[in-house]
Coordinates of N, CA and C and ligand atoms in Angstrom, one line a residue:
X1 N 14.0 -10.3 -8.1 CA 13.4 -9.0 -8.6 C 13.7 -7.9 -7.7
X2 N 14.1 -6.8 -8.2 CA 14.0 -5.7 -7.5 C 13.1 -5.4 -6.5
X3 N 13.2 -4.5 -5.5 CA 11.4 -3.9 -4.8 C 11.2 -3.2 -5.6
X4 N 9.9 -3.0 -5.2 CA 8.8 -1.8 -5.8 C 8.9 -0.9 -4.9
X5 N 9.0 0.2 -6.1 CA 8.4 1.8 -5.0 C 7.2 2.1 -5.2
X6 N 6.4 2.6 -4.4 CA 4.6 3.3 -4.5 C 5.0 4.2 -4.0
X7 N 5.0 5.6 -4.1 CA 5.3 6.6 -3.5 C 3.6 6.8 -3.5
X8 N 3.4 7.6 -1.8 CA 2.0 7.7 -2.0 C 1.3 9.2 -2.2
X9 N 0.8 9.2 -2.8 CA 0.1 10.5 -3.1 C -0.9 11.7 -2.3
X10 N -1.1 10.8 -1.2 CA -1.5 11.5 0.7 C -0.7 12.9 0.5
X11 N 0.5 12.3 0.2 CA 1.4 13.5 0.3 C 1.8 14.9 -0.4
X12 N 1.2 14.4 -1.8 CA 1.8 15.2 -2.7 C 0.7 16.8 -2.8
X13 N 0.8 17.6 -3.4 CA 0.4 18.6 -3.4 C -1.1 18.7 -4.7
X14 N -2.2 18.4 -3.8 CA -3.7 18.4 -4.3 C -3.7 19.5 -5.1
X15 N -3.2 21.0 -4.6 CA -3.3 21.7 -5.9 C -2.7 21.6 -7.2
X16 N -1.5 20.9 -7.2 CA -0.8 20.7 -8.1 C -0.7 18.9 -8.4
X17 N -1.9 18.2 -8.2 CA -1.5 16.5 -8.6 C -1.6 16.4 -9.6
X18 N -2.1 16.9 -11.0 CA -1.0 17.1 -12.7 C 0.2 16.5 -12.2
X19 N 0.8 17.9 -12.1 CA 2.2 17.8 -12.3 C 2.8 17.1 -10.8
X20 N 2.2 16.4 -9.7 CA 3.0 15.3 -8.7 C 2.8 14.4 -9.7
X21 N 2.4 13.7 -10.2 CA 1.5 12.8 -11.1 C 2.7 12.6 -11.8
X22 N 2.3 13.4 -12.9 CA 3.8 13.1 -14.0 C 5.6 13.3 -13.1
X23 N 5.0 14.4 -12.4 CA 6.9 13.7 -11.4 C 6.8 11.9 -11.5
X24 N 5.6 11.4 -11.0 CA 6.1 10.2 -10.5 C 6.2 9.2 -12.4
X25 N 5.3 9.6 -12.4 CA 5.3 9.1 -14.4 C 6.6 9.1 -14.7
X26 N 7.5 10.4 -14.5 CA 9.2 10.7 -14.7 C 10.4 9.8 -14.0
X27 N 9.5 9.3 -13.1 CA 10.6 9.2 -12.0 C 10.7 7.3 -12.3
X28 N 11.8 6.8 -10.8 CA 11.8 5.2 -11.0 C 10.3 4.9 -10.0
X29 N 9.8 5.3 -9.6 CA 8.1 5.1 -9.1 C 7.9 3.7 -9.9
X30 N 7.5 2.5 -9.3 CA 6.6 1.4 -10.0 C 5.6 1.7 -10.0
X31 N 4.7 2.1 -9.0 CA 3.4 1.8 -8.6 C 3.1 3.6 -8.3
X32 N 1.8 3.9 -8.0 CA 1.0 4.8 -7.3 C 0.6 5.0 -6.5
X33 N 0.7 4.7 -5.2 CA 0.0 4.9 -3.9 C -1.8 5.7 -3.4
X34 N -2.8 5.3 -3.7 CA -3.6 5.7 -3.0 C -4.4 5.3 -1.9
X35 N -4.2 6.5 -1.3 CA -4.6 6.0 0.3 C -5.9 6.7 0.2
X36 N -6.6 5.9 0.7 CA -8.0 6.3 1.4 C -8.7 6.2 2.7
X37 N -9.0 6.9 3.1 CA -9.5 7.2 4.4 C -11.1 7.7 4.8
X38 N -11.7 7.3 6.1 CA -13.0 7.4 5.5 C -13.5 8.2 7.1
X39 N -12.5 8.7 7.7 CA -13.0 9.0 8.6 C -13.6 8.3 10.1
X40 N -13.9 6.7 9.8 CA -14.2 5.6 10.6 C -13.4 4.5 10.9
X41 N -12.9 4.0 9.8 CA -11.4 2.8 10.3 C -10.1 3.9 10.9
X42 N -9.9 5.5 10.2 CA -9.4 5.9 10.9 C -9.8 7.3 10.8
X43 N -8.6 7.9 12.0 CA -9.0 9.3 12.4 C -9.5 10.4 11.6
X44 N -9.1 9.8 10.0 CA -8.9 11.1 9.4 C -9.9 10.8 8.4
X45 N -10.0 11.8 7.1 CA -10.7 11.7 6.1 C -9.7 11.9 4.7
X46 N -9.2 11.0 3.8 CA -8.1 11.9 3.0 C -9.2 12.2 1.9
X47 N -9.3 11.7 0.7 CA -10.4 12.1 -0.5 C -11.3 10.6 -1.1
X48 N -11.6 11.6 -1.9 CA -12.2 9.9 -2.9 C -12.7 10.2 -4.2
X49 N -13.6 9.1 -5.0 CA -13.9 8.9 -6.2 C -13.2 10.2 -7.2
X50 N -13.3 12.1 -7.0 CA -13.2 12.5 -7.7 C -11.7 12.5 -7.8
X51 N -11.4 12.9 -6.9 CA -9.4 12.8 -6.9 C -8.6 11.7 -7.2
X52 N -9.2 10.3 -7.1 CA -8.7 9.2 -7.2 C -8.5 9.4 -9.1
X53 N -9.8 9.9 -9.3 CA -10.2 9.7 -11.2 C -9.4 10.4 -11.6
X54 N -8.9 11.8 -11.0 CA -8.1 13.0 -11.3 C -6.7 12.4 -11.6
X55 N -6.4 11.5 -10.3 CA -5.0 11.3 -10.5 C -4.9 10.2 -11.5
X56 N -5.5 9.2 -11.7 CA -6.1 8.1 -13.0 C -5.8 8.5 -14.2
X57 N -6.3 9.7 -14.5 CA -6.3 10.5 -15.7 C -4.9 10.6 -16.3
X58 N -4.1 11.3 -15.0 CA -3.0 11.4 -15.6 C -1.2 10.4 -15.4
X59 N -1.9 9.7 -14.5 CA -1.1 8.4 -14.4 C -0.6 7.6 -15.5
X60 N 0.4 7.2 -15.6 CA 1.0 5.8 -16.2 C 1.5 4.9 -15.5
X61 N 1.4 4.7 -14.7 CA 1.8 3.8 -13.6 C 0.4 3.4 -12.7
X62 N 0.5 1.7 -12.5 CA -0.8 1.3 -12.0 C -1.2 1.5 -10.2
X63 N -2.3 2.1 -10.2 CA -2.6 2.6 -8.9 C -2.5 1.8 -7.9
X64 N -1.8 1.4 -7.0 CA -1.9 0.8 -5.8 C -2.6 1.1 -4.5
X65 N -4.4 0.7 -4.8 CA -5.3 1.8 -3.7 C -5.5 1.0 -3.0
X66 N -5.3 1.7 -1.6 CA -5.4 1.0 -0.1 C -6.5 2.0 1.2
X67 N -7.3 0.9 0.8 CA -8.6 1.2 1.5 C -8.3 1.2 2.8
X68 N -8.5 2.0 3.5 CA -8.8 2.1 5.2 C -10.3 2.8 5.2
X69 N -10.9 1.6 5.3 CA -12.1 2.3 5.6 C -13.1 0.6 5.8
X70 N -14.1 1.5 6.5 CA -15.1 -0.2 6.9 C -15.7 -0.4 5.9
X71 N -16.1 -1.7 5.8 CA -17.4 -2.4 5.1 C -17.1 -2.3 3.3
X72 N -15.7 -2.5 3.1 CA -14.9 -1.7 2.0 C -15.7 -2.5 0.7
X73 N -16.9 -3.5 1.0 CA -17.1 -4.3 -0.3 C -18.3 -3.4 -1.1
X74 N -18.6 -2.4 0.0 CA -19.6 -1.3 -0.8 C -18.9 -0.7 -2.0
X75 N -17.7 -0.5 -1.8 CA -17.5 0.3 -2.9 C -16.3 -0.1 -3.9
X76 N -16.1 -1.6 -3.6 CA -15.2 -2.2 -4.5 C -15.1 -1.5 -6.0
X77 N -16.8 -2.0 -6.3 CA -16.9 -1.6 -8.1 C -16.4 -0.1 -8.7
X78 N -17.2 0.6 -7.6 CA -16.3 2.1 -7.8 C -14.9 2.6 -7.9
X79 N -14.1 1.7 -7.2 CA -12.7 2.0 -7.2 C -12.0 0.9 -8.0
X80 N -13.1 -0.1 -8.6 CA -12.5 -0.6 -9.9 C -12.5 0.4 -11.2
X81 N -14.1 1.4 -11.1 CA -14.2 1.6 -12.2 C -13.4 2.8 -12.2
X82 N -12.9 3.6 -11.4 CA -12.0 4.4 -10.8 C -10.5 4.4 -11.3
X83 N -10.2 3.4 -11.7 CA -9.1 3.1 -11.8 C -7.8 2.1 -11.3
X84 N -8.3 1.3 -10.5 CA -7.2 1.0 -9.1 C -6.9 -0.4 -10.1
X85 N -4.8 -0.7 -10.1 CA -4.9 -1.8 -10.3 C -5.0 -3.0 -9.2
X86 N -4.5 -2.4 -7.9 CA -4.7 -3.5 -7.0 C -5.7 -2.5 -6.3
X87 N -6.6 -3.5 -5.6 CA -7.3 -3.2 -4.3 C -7.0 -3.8 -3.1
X88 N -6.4 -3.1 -1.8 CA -5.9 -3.8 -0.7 C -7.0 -3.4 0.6
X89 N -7.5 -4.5 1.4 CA -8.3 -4.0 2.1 C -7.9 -4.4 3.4
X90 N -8.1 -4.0 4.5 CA -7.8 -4.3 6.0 C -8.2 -5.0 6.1
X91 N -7.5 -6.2 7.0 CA -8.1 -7.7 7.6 C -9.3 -7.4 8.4
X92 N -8.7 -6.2 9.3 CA -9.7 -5.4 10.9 C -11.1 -4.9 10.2
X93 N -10.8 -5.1 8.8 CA -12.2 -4.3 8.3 C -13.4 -5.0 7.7
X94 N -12.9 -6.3 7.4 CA -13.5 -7.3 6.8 C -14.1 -8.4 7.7
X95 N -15.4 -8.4 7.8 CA -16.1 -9.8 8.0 C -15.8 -10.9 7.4
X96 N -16.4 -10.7 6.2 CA -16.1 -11.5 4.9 C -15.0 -11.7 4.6
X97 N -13.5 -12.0 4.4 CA -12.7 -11.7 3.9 C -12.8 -12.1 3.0
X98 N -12.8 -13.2 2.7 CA -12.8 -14.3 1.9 C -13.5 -13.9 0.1
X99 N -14.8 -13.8 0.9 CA -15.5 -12.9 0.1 C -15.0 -11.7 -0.5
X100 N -14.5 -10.9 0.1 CA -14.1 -10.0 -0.3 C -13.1 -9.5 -1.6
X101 N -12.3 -10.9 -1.0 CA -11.0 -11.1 -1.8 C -11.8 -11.5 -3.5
X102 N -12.5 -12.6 -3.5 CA -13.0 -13.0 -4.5 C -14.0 -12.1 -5.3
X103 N -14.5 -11.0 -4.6 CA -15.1 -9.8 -5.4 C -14.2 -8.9 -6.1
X104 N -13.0 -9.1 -5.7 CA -11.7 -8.1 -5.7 C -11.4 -9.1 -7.4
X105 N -11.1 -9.6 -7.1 CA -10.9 -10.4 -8.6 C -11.7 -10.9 -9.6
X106 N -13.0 -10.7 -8.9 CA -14.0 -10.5 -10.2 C -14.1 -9.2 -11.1
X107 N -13.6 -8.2 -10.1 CA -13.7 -6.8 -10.7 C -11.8 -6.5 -11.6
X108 N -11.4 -7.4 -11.9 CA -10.3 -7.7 -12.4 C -9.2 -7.0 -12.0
X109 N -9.0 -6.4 -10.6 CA -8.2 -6.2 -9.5 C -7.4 -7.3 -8.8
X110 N -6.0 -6.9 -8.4 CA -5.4 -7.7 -8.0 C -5.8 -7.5 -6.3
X111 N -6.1 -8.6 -5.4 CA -6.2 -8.4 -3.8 C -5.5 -8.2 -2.9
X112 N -5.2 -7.8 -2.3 CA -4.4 -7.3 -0.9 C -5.2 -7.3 0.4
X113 N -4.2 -7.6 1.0 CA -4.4 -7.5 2.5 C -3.9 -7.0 3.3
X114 N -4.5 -5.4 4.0 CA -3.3 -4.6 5.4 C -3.2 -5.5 6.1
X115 N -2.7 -5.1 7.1 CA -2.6 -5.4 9.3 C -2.1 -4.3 9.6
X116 N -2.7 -4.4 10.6 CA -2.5 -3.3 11.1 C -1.4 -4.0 12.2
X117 N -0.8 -2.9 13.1 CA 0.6 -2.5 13.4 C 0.0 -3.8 14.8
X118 N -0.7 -4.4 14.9 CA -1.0 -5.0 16.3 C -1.6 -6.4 16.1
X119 N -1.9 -6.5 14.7 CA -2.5 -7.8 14.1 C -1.1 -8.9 13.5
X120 N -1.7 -9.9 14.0 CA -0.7 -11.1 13.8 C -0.5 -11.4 12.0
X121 N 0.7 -11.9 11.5 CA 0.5 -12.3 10.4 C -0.2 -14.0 10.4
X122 N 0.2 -14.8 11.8 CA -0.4 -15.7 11.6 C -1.9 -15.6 11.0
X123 N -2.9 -15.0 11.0 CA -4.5 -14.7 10.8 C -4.3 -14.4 9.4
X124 N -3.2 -14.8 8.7 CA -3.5 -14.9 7.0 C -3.3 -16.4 6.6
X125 N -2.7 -17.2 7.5 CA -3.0 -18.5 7.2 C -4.0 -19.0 5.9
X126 N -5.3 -18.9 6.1 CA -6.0 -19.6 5.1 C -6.6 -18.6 4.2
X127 N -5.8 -17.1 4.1 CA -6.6 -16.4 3.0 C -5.5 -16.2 2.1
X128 N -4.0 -16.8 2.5 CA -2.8 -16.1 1.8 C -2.6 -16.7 0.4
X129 N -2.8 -17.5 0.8 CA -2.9 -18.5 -1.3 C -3.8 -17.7 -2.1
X130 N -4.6 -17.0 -1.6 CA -6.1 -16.2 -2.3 C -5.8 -15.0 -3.3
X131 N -4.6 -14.7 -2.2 CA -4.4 -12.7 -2.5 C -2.7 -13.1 -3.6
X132 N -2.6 -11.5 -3.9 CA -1.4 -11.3 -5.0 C -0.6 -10.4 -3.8
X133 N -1.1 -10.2 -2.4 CA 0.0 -8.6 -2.0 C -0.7 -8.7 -0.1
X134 N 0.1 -8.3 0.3 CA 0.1 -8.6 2.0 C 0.9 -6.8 2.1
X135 N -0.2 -6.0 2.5 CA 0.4 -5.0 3.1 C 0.6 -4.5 4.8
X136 N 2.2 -4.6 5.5 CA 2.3 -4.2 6.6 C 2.5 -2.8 6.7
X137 N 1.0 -2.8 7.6 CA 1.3 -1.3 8.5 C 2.5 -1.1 9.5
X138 N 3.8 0.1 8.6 CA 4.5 0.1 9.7 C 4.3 1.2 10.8
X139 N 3.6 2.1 10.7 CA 2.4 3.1 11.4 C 0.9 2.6 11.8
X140 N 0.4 3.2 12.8 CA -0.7 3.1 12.7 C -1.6 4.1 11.5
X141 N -2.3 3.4 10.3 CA -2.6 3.8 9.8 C -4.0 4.8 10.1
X142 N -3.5 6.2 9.2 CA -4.8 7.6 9.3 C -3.7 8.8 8.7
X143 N -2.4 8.3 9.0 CA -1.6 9.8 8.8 C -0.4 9.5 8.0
X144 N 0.1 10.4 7.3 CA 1.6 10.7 7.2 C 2.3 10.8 7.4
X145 N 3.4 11.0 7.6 CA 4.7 11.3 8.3 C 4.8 10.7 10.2
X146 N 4.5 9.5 9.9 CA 4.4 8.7 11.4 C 5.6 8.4 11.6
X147 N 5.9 8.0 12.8 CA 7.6 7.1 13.2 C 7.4 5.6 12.9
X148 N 8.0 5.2 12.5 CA 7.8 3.8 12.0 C 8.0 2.6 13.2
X149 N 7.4 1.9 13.1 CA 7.5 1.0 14.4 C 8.1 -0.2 14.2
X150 N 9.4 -0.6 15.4 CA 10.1 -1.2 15.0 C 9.7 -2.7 14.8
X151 N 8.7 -2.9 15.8 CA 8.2 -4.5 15.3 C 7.4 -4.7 14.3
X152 N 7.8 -4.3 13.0 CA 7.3 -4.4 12.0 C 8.5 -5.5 11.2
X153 N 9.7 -5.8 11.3 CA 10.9 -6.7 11.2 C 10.6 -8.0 11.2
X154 N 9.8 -8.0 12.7 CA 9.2 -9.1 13.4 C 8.7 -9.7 12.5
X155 N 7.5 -9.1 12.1 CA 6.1 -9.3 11.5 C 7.2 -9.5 9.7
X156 N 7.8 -9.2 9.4 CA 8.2 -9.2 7.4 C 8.9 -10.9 8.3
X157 N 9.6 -11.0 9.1 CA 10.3 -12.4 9.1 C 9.2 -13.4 9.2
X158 N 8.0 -13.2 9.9 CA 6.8 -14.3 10.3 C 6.1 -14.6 8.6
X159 N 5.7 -13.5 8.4 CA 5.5 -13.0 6.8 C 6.6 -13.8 5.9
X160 N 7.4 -13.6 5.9 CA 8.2 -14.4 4.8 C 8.5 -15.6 5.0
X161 N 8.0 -16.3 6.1 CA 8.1 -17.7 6.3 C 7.0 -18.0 6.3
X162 N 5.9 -17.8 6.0 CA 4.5 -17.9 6.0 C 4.4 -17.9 3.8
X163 N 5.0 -16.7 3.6 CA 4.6 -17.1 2.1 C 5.7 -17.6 1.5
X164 N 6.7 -18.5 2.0 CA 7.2 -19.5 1.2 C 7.0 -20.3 1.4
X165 N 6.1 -21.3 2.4 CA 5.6 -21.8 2.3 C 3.9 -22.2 1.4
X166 N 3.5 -20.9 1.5 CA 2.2 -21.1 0.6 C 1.5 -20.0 0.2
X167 N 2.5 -19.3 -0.7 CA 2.7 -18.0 -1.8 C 3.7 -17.7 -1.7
X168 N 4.9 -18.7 -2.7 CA 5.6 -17.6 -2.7 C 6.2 -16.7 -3.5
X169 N 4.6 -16.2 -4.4 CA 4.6 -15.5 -5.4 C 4.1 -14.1 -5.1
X170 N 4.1 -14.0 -3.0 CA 3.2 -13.0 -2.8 C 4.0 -11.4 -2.8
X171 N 3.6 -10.4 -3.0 CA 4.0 -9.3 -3.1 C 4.4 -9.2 -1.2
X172 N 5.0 -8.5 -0.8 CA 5.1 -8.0 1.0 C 5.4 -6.2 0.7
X173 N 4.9 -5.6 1.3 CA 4.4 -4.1 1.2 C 4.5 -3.5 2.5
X174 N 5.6 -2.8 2.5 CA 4.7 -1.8 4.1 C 5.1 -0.6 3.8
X175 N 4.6 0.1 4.8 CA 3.7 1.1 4.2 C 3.7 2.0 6.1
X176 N 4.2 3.1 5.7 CA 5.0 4.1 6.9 C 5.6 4.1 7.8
X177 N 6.6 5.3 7.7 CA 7.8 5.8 7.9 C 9.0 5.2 6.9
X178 N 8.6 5.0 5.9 CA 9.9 4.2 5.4 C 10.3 5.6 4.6
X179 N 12.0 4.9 4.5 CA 12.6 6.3 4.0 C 14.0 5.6 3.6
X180 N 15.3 6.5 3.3 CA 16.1 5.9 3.1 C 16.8 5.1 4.0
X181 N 16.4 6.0 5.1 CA 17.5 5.0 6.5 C 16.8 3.9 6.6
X182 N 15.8 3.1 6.3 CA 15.4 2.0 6.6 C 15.1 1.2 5.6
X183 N 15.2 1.7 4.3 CA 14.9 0.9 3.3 C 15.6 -0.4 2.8
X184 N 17.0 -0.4 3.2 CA 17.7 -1.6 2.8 C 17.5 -2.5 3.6
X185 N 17.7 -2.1 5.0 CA 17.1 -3.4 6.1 C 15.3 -3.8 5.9
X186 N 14.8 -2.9 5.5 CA 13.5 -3.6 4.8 C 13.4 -4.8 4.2
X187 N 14.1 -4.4 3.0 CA 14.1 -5.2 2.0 C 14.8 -6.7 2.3
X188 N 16.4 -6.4 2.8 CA 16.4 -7.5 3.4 C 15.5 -8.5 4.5
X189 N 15.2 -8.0 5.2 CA 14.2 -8.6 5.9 C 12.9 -9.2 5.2
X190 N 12.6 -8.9 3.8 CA 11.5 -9.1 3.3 C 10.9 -8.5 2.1
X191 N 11.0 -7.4 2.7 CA 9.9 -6.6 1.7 C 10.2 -6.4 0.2
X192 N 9.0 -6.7 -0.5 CA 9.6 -6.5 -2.1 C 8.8 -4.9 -2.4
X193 N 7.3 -5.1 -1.7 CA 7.1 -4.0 -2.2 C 7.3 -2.0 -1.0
X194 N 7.5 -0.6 -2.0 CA 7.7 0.1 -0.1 C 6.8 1.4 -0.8
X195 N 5.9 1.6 0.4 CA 5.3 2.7 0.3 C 5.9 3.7 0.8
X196 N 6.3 5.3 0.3 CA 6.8 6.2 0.7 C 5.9 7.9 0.6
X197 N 5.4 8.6 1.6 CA 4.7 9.5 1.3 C 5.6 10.6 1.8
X198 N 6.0 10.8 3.1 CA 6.6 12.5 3.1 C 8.2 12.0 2.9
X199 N 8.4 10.7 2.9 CA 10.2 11.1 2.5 C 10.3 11.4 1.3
X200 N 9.2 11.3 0.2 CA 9.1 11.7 -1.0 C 8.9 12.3 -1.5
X201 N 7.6 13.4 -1.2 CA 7.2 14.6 -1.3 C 7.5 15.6 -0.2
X202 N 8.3 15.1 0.8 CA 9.1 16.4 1.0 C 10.3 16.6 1.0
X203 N 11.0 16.2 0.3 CA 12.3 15.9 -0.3 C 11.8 17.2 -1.1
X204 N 13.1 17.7 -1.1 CA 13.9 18.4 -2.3 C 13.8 18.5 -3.5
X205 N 14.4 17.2 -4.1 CA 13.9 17.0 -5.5 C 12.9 15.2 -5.3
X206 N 11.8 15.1 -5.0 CA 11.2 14.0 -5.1 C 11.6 12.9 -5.8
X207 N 12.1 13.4 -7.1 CA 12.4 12.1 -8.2 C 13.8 11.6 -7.8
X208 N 14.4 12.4 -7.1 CA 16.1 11.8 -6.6 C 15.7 10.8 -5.2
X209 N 14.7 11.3 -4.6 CA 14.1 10.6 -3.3 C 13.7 9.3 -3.7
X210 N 12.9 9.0 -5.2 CA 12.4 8.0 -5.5 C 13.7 6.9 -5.6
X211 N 14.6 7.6 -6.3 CA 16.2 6.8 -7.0 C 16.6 6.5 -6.2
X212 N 17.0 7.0 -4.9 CA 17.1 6.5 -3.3 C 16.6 5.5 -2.9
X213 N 16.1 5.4 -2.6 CA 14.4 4.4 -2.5 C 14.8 3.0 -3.4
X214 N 15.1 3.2 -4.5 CA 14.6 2.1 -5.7 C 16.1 1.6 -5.4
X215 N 17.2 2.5 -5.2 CA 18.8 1.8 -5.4 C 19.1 2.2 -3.7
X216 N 19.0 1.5 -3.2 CA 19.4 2.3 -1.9 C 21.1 1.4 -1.8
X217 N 21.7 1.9 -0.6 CA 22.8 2.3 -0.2 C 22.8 0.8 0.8
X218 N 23.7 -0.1 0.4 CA 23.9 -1.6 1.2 C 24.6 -0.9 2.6
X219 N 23.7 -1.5 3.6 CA 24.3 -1.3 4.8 C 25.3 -1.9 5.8
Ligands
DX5_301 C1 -0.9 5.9 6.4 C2 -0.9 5.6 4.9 C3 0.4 5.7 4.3 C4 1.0 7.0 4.4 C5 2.5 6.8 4.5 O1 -2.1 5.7 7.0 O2 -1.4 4.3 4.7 O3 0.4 5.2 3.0 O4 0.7 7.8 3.3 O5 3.1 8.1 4.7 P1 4.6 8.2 5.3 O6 5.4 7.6 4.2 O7 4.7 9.7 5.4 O8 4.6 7.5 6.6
ZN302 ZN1 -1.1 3.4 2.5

């Protein structure tokens, strides 16, 4: 199977997410990217419930929302009823994981799991059969336009020998700094699915950045 693109929408232009929205509707975009931020798992604050519904509205493409934020089982139902087709939550943020995961698929959401840039992939051992999607932070997650970190390679090879053994139907996702220069070594290394926010929205023409992205250039 090809990878997936999620271009994330952090990026795109809130006065104008209509028309970011259908660029990505237009474009080779698989997925949606919504990031959320809550101000406490990290630095920043990005939006919620109303802009998530906004972008919902005008979407054709299924939302791929990635919670950064604590105690994320508060508000599972809401960002089901919101719209999200997967819910991905931080390992760092979950007590329960376990739990968590199985609320995530009662609300007929697909489950995910971040790490953050410093967390082992070993520590998915006994929740990886559970989930549909394993998302690596290749930034520390809160921002946009980060430098991407190179032991993130490390972590897609530990990762990909972890879910052929026991999922190897699982999605692999990471998620900042990716762009064209690093997209092919991604993929080879692993990755099926790639989150992209400012190589995408600030590109030139966005939808040629996506086509980049989706067909990239063998290295
Ligand atoms: C970072 C977010 C990312 C971010 C990626 O905390 O999880 O999804 O939007 O942005 P870029 O592609 O600009 O690194
Ligand atoms: Zn993200």
């Amino acid at each position: 199977m090809n990878h997936l693109i999620a271009p994330s929408i952090l990026a795109a232009d809130f006065g104008n997410l209509q028309r970011d929205i259908e660029m990505l509707n237009n474009s080779e975009a698989d997925w949606i990217h919504v990031d959320i931020m809550d101000g406490m798992f990290v630095p920043n604050i990005s939006f919620g419930f109303p802009v998530m519904k906004a972008a919902a509205k005008h979407a054709t493409k299924p939302l791929d929302v990635h919670l950064m934020i604590v105690d994320p089982d508060r508000y599972l139902k809401q960002f089901a009823e919101a719209g999200a087709y997967g819910i991905t939550v931080h390992y760092e943020a979950c007590t329960h994981l376990h739990r968590t995961v199985q609320s995530i698929k009662e609300l007929g959401c697909k489950p995910g799991v971040a790490l953050n840039p410093h967390t082992p992939v070993a520590l998915l051992e006994d929740i990886i059969r559970d989930i549909d999607l394993v998302l690596i932070m290749s930034v520390n997650p809160g921002f946009g336009g980060q430098k991407f970190i190179d032991n993130t390679y490390k972590k897609l090879a530990d990762l990909k020998a972890l879910a052929a053994q026991r999922n190897p139907a699982l999605i692999i996702e990471v998620d900042g700094g990716v762009d064209v220069t690093n997209v092919d070594k991604l993929v080879n290394a692993g990755a099926t699915a790639l989150v992209a926010g400012s190589s995408v929205f600030s590109a030139n023409n966005p939808s040629e950045a996506i086509k980049s992205l989706k067909n990239p250039v063998k290295a």
